PDB file of C-alpha atoms in Angstrom:
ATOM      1  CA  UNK A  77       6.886   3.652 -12.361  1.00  0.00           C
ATOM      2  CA  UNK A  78       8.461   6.646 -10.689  1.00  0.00           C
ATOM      3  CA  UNK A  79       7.660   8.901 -13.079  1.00  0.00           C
ATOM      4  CA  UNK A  80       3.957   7.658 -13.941  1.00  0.00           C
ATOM      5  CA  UNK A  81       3.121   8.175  -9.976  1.00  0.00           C
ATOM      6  CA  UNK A  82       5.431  11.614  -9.835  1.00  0.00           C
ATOM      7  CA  UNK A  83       3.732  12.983 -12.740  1.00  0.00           C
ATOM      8  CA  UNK A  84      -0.221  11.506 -12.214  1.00  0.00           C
ATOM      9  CA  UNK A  85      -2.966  13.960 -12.219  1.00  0.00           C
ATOM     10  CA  UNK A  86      -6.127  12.679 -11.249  1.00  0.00           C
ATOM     11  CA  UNK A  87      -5.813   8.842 -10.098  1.00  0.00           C
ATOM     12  CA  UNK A  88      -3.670   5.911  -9.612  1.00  0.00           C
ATOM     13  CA  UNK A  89      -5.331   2.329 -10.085  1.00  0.00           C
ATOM     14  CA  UNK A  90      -2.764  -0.311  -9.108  1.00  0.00           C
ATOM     15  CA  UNK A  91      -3.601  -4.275  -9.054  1.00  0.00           C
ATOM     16  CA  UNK A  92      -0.776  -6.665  -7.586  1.00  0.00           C
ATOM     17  CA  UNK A  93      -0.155 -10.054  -6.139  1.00  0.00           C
ATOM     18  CA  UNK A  94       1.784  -8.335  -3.470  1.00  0.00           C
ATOM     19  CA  UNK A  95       2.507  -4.833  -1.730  1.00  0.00           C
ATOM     20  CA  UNK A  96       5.749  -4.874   0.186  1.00  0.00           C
ATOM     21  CA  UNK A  97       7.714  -1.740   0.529  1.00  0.00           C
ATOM     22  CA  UNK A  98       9.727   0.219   3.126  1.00  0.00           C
ATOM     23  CA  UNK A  99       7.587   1.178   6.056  1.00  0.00           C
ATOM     24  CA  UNK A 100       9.730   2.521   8.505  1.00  0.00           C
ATOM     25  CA  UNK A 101       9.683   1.609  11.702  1.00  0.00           C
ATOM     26  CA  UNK A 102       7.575  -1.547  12.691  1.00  0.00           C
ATOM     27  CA  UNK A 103       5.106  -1.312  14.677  1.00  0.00           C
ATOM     28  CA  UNK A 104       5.810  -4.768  16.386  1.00  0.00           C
ATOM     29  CA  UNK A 105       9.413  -4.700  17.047  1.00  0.00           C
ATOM     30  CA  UNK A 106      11.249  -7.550  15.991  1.00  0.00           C
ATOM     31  CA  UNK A 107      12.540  -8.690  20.005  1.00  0.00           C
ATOM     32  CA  UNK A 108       8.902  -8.525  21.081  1.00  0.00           C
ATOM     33  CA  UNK A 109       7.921 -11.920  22.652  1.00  0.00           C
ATOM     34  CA  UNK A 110       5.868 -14.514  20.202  1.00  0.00           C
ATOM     35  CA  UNK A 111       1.996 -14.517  21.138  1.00  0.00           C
ATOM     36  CA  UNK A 112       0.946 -18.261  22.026  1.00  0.00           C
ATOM     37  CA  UNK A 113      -0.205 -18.812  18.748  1.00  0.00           C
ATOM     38  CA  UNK A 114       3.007 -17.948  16.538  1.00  0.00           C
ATOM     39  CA  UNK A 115       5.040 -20.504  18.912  1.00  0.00           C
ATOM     40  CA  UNK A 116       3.247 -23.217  18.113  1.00  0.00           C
ATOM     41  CA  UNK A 117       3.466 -22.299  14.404  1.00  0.00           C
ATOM     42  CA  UNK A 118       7.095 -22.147  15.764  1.00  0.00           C
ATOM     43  CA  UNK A 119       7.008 -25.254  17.133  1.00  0.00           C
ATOM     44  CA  UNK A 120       5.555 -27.168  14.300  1.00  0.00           C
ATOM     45  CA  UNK A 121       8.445 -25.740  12.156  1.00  0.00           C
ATOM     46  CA  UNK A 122       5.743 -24.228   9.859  1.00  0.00           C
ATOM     47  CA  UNK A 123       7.424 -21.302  10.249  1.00  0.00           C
ATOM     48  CA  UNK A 124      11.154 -19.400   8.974  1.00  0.00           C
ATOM     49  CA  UNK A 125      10.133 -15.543  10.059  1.00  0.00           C
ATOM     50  CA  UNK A 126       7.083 -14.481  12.410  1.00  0.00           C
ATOM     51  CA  UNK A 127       8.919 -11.533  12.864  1.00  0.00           C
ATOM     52  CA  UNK A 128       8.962  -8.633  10.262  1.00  0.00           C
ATOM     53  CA  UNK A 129      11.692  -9.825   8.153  1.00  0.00           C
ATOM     54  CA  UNK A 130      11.141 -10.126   4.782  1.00  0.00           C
ATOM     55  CA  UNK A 131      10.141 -13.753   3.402  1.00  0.00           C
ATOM     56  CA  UNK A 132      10.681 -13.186  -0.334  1.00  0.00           C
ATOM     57  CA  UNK A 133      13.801 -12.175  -1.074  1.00  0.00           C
ATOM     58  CA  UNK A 134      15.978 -14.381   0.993  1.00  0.00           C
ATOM     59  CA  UNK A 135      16.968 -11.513   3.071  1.00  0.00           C
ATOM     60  CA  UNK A 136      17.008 -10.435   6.586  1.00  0.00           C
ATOM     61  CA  UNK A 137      16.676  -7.008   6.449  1.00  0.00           C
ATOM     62  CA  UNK A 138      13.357  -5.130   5.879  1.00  0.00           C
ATOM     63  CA  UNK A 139      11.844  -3.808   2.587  1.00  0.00           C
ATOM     64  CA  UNK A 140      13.870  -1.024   0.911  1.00  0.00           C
ATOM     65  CA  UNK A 141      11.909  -0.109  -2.083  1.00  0.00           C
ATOM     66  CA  UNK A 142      10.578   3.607  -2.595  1.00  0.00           C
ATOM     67  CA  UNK A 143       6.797   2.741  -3.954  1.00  0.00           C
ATOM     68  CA  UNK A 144       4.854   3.231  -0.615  1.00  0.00           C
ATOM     69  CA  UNK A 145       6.609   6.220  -0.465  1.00  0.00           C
ATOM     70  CA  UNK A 146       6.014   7.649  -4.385  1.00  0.00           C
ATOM     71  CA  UNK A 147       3.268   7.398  -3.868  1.00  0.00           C
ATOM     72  CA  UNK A 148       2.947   9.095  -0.136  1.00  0.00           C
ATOM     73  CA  UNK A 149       4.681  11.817  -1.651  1.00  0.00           C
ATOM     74  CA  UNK A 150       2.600  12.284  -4.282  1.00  0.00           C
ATOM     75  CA  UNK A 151      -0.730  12.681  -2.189  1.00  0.00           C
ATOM     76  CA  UNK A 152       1.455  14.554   0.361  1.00  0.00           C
ATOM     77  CA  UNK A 153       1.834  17.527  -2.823  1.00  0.00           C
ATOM     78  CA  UNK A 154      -1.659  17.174  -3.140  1.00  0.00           C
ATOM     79  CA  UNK A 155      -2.768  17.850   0.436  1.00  0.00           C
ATOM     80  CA  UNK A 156      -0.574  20.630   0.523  1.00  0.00           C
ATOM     81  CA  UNK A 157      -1.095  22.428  -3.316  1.00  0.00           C
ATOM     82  CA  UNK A 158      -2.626  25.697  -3.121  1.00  0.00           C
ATOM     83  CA  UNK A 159      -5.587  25.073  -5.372  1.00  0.00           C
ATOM     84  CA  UNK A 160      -7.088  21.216  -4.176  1.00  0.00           C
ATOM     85  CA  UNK A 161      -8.231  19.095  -6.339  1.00  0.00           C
ATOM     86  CA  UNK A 162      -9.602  15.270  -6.587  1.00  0.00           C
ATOM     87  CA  UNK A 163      -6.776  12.730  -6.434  1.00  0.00           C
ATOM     88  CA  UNK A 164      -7.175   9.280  -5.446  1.00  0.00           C
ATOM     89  CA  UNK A 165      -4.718   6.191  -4.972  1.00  0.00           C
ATOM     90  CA  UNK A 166      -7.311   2.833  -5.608  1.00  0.00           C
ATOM     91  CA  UNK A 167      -4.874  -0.665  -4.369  1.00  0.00           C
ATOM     92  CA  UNK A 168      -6.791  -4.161  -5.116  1.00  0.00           C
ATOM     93  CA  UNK A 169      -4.845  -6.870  -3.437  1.00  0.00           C
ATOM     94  CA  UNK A 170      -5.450 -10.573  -2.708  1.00  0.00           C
ATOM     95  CA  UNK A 171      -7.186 -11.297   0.867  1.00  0.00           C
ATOM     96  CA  UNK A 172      -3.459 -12.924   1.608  1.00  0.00           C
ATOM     97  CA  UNK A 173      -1.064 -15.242  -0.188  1.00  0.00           C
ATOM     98  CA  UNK A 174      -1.862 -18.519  -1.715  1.00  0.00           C
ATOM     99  CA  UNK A 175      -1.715 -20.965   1.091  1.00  0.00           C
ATOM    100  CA  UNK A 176      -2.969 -21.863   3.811  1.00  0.00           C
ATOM    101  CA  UNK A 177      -3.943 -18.839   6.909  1.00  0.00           C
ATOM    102  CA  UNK A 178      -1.730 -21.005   9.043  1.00  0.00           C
ATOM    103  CA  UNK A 179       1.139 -21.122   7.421  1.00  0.00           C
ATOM    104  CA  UNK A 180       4.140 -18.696   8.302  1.00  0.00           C
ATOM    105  CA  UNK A 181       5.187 -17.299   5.035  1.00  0.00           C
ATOM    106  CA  UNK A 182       1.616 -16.674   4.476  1.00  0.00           C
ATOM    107  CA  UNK A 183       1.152 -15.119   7.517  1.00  0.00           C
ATOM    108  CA  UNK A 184       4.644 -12.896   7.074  1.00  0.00           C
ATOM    109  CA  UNK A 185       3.306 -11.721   3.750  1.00  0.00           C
ATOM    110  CA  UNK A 186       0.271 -10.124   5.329  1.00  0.00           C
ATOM    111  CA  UNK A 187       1.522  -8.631   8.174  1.00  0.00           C
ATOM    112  CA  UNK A 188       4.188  -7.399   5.859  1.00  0.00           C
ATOM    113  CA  UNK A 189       1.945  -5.909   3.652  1.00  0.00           C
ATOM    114  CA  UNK A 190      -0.150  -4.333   6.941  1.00  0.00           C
ATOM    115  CA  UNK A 191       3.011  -3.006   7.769  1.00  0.00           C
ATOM    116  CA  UNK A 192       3.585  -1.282   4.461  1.00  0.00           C
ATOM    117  CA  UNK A 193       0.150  -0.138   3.888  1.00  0.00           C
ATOM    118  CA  UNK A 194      -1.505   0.628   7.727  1.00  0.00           C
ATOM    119  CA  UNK A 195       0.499   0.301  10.423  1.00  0.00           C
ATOM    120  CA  UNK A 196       4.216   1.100  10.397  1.00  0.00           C
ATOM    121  CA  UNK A 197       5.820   4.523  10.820  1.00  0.00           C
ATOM    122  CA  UNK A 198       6.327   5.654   7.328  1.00  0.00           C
ATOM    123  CA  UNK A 199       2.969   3.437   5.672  1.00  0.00           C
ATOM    124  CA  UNK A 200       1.418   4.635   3.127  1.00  0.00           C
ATOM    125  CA  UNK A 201      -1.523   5.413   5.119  1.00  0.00           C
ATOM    126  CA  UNK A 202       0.401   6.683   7.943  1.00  0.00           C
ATOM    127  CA  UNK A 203       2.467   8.817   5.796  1.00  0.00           C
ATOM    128  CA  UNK A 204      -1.117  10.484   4.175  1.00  0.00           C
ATOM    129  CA  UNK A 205      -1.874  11.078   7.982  1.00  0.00           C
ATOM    130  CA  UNK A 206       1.199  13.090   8.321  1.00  0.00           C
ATOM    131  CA  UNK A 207       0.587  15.006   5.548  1.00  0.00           C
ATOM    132  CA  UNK A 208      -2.851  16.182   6.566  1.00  0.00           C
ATOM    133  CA  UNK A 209      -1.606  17.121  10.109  1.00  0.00           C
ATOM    134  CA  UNK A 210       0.836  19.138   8.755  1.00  0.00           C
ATOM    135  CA  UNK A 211      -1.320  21.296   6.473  1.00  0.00           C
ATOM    136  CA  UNK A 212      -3.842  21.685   9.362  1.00  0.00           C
ATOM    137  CA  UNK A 213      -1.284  23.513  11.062  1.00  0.00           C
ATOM    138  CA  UNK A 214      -0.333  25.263   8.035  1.00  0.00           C
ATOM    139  CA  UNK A 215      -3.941  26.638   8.130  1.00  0.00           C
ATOM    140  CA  UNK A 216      -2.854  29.016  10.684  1.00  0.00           C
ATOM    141  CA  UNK A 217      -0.125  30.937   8.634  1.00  0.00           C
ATOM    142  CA  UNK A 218       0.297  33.182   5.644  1.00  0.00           C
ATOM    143  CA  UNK A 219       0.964  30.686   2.412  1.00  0.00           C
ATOM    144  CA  UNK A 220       4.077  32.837   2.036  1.00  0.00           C
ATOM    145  CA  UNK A 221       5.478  31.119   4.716  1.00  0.00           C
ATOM    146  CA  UNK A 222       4.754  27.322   4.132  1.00  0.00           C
ATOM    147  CA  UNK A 223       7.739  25.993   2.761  1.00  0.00           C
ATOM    148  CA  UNK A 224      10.089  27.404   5.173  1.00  0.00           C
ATOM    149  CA  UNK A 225       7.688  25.988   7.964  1.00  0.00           C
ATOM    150  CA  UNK A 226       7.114  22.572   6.155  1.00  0.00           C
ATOM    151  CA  UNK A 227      10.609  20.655   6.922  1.00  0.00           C
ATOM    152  CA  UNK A 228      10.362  21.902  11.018  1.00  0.00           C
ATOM    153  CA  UNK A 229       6.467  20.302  11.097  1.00  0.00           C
ATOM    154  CA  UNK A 230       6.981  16.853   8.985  1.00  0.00           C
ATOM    155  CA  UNK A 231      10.083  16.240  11.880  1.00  0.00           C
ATOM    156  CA  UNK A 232       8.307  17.125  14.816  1.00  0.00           C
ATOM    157  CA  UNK A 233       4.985  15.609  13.374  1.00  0.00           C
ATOM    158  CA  UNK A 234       7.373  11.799  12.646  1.00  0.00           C
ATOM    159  CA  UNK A 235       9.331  12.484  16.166  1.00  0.00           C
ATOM    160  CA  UNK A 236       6.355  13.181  18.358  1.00  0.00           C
ATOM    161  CA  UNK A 237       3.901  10.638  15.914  1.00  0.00           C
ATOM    162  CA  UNK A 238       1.591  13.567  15.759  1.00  0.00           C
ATOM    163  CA  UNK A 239       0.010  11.713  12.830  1.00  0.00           C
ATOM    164  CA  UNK A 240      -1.777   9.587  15.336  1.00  0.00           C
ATOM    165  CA  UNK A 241      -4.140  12.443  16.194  1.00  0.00           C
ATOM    166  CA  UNK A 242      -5.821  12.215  12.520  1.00  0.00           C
ATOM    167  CA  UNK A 243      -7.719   9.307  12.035  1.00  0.00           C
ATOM    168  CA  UNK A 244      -7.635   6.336   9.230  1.00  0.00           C
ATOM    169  CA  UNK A 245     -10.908   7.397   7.956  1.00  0.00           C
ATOM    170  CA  UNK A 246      -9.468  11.035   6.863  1.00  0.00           C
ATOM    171  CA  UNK A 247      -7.524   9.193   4.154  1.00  0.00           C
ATOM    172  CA  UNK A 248     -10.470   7.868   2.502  1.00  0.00           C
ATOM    173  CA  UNK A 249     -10.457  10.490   0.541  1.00  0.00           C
ATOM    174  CA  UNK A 250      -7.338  10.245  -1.212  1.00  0.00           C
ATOM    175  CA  UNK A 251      -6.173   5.951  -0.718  1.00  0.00           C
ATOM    176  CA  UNK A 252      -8.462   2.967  -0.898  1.00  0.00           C
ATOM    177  CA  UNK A 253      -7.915  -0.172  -0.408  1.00  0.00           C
ATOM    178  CA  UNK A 254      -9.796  -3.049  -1.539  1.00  0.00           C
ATOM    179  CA  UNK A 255      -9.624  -7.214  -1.308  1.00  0.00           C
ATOM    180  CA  UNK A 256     -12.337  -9.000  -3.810  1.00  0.00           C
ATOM    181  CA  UNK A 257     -14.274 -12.145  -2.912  1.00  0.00           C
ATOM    182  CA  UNK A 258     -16.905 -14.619  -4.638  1.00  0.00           C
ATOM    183  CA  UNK A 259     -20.178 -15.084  -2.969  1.00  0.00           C
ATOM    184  CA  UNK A 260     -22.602 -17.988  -3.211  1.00  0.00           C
ATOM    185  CA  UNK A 261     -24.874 -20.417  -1.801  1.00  0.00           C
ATOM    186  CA  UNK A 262     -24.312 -24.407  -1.726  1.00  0.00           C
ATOM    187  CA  UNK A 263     -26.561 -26.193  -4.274  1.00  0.00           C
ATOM    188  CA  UNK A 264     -26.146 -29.533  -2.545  1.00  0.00           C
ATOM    189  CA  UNK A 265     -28.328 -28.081   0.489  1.00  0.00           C
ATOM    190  CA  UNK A 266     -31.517 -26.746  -1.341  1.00  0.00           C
ATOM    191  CA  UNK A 267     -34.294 -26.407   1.929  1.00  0.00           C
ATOM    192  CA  UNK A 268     -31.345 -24.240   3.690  1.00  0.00           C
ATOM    193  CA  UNK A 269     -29.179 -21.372   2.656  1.00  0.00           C
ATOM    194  CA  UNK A 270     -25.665 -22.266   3.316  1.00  0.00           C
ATOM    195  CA  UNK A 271     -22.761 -19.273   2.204  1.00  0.00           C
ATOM    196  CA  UNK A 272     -19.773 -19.606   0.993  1.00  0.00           C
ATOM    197  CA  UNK A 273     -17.162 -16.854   0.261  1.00  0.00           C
ATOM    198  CA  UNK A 274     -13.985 -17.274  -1.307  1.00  0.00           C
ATOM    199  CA  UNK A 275     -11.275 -14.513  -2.083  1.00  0.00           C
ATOM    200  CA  UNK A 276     -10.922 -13.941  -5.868  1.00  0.00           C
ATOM    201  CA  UNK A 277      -7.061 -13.767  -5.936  1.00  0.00           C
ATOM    202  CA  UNK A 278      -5.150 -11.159  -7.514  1.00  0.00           C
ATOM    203  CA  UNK A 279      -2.493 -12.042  -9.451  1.00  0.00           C
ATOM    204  CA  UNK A 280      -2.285  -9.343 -12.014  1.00  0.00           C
ATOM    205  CA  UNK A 281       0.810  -6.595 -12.151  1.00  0.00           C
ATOM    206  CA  UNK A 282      -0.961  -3.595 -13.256  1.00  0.00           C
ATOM    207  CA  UNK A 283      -0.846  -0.231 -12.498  1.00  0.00           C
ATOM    208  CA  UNK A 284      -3.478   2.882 -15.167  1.00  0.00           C
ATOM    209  CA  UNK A 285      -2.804   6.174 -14.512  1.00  0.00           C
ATOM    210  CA  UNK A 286      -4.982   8.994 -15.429  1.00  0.00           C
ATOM    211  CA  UNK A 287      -6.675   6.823 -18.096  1.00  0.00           C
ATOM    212  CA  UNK A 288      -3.273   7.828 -20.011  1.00  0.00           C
ATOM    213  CA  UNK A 289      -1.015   5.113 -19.051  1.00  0.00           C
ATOM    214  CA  UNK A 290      -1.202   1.254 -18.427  1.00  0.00           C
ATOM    215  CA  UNK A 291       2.107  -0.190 -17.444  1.00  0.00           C
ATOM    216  CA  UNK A 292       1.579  -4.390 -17.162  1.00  0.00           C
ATOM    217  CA  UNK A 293       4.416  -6.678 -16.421  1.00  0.00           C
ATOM    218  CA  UNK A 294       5.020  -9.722 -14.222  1.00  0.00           C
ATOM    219  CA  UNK A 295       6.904  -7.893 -11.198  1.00  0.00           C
ATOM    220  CA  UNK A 296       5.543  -7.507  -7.877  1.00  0.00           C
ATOM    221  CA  UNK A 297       5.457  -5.088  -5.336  1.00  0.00           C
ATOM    222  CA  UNK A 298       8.137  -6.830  -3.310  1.00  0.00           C
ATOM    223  CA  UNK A 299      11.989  -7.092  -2.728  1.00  0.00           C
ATOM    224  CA  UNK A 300      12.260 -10.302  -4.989  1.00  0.00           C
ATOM    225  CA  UNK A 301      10.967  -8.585  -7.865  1.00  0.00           C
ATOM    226  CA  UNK A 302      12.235  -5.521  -7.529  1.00  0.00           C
ATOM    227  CA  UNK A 303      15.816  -5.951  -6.692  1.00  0.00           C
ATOM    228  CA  UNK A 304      15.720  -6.992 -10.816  1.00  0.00           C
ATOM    229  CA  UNK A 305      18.501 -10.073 -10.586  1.00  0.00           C
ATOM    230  CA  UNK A 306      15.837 -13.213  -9.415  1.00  0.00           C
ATOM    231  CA  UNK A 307      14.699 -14.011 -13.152  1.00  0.00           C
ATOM    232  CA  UNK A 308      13.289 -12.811 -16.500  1.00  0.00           C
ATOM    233  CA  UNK A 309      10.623  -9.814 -15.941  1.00  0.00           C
ATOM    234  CA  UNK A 310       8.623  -7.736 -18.675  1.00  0.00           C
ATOM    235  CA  UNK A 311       6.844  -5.005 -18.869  1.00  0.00           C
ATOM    236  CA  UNK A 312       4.901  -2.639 -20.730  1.00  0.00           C
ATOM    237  CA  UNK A 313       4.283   0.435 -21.437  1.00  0.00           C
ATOM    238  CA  UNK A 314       1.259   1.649 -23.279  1.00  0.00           C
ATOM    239  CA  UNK A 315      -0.286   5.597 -23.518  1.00  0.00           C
ATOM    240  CA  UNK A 316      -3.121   6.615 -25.219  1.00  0.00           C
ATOM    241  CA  UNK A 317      -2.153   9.960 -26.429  1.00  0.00           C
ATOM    242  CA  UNK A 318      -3.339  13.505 -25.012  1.00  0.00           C
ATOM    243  CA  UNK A 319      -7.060  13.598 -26.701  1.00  0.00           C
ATOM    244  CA  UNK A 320      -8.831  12.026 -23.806  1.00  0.00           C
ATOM    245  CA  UNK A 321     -11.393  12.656 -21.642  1.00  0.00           C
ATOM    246  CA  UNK A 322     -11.986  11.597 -17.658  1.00  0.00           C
ATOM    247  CA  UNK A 323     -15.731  11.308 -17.205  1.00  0.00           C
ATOM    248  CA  UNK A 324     -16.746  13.068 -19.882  1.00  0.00           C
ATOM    249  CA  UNK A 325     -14.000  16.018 -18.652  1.00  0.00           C
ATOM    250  CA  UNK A 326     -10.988  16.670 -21.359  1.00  0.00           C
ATOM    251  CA  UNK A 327      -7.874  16.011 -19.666  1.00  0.00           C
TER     252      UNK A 327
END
């Protein structure tokens, strides 16, 4: 998977059941005080971790695996190549966890998955926001003399959260994320138009790159998956050669 997202060109499409990776610091700290709300999830023992440990895995430590940051990294080259060029990351996830909104592993999952996507130190999304920053103040020098000024501006731009001053929006261009839902109206009610949405739940493993590769297995994005010792997984592979064209482009 490293490789595929190292060595993508145009576009990474990934579908999972889950998105958990390392995220850095969080950006609720795990001693902060429960709001009303999470203590009486407390209370009614609904509940194992409100805090930012991770659920799945039967661990109390937070997410270690690399993926939010391949592909971080991966934009990051992109934002700062000499010649740009389109590249896009496109994530379709499940609205949350089967279960009920209530219910505290559900509601670890998704602030979990907020964490690794949005809102903790290294996100992805926060790590895209560092990148741009960085080249903007590239802007001002001589090419020549980016990479010995790179290192000094991705510190002071993590220690001084200097990515705040870009906004969410600027990484449209390169990440989206997306939920899907079902939309209708009840039958049983016909003088009155009554809606009802439900979330069409994702529970695919599949990641296409560059209309080259499709790797599909049964992991998820998520310590109890990927630590590879908590059952049988499979994957596979498939490429479809180096003829091929991207919207009507050879690639």
């Amino acid at each position: 998977m490293n490789q595929l997202i190292h060595n993508a060109e145009h576009y990474i499409y990934i579908e999972n059941q889950f998105f958990v990776s390392a995220f850095g610091e969080p950006s609720v700290p795990d001693n902060a005080p429960y709001s009303p709300e999470a203590k009486e999830i407390a209370r009614l023992d609904r509940i194992k971790a409100v805090t930012t440990k991770l659920v799945y895995g039967d661990s109390d430590k937070q997410p270690v695996n690399q993926i939010a940051q391949w592909l971080g990294d991966r934009i990051k080259n992109v934002i700062y190549a000499r010649y740009t060029h389109d590249f896009h990351v496109c994530i379709v996830l499940p609205v949350h966890p089967e279960g009920k909104l209530d219910d505290g592993a559900v509601m670890a999952q998704v602030h979990l998955t907020r964490q690794t996507l949005v809102s903790g130190s290294k996100s992805l999304l926060n790590r895209v926001r560092q990148a741009l920053w960085v080249r903007q103040q590239l802007d001002e020098d001589p090419r020549a003399n980016w990479s010995k000024l790179i290192p000094a501006l991705e510190k002071r731009c993590e220690t001084e959260k200097k990515y705040e001053e870009i906004s969410f929006e600027a990484c449209a261009k390169y990440v989206t994320l997306l939920n899907l839902r079902g939309y209708a109206e009840l039958a049983a009610y016909p003088d009155k138009k009554i809606a009802v949405t439900e979330q069409i739940y994702v529970h695919s493993k599949l990641m296409i790159v560059d209309d080259r590769y499709v790797l599909v297995g049964s992991a998820n994005i998520n310590e109890r998956s990927l630590q590879g010792n908590r059952g049988y997984l499979a994957t596979v592979l498939a490429g479809a050669g180096s003829n091929l064209a991207l919207e009507g482009t050879p690639v």
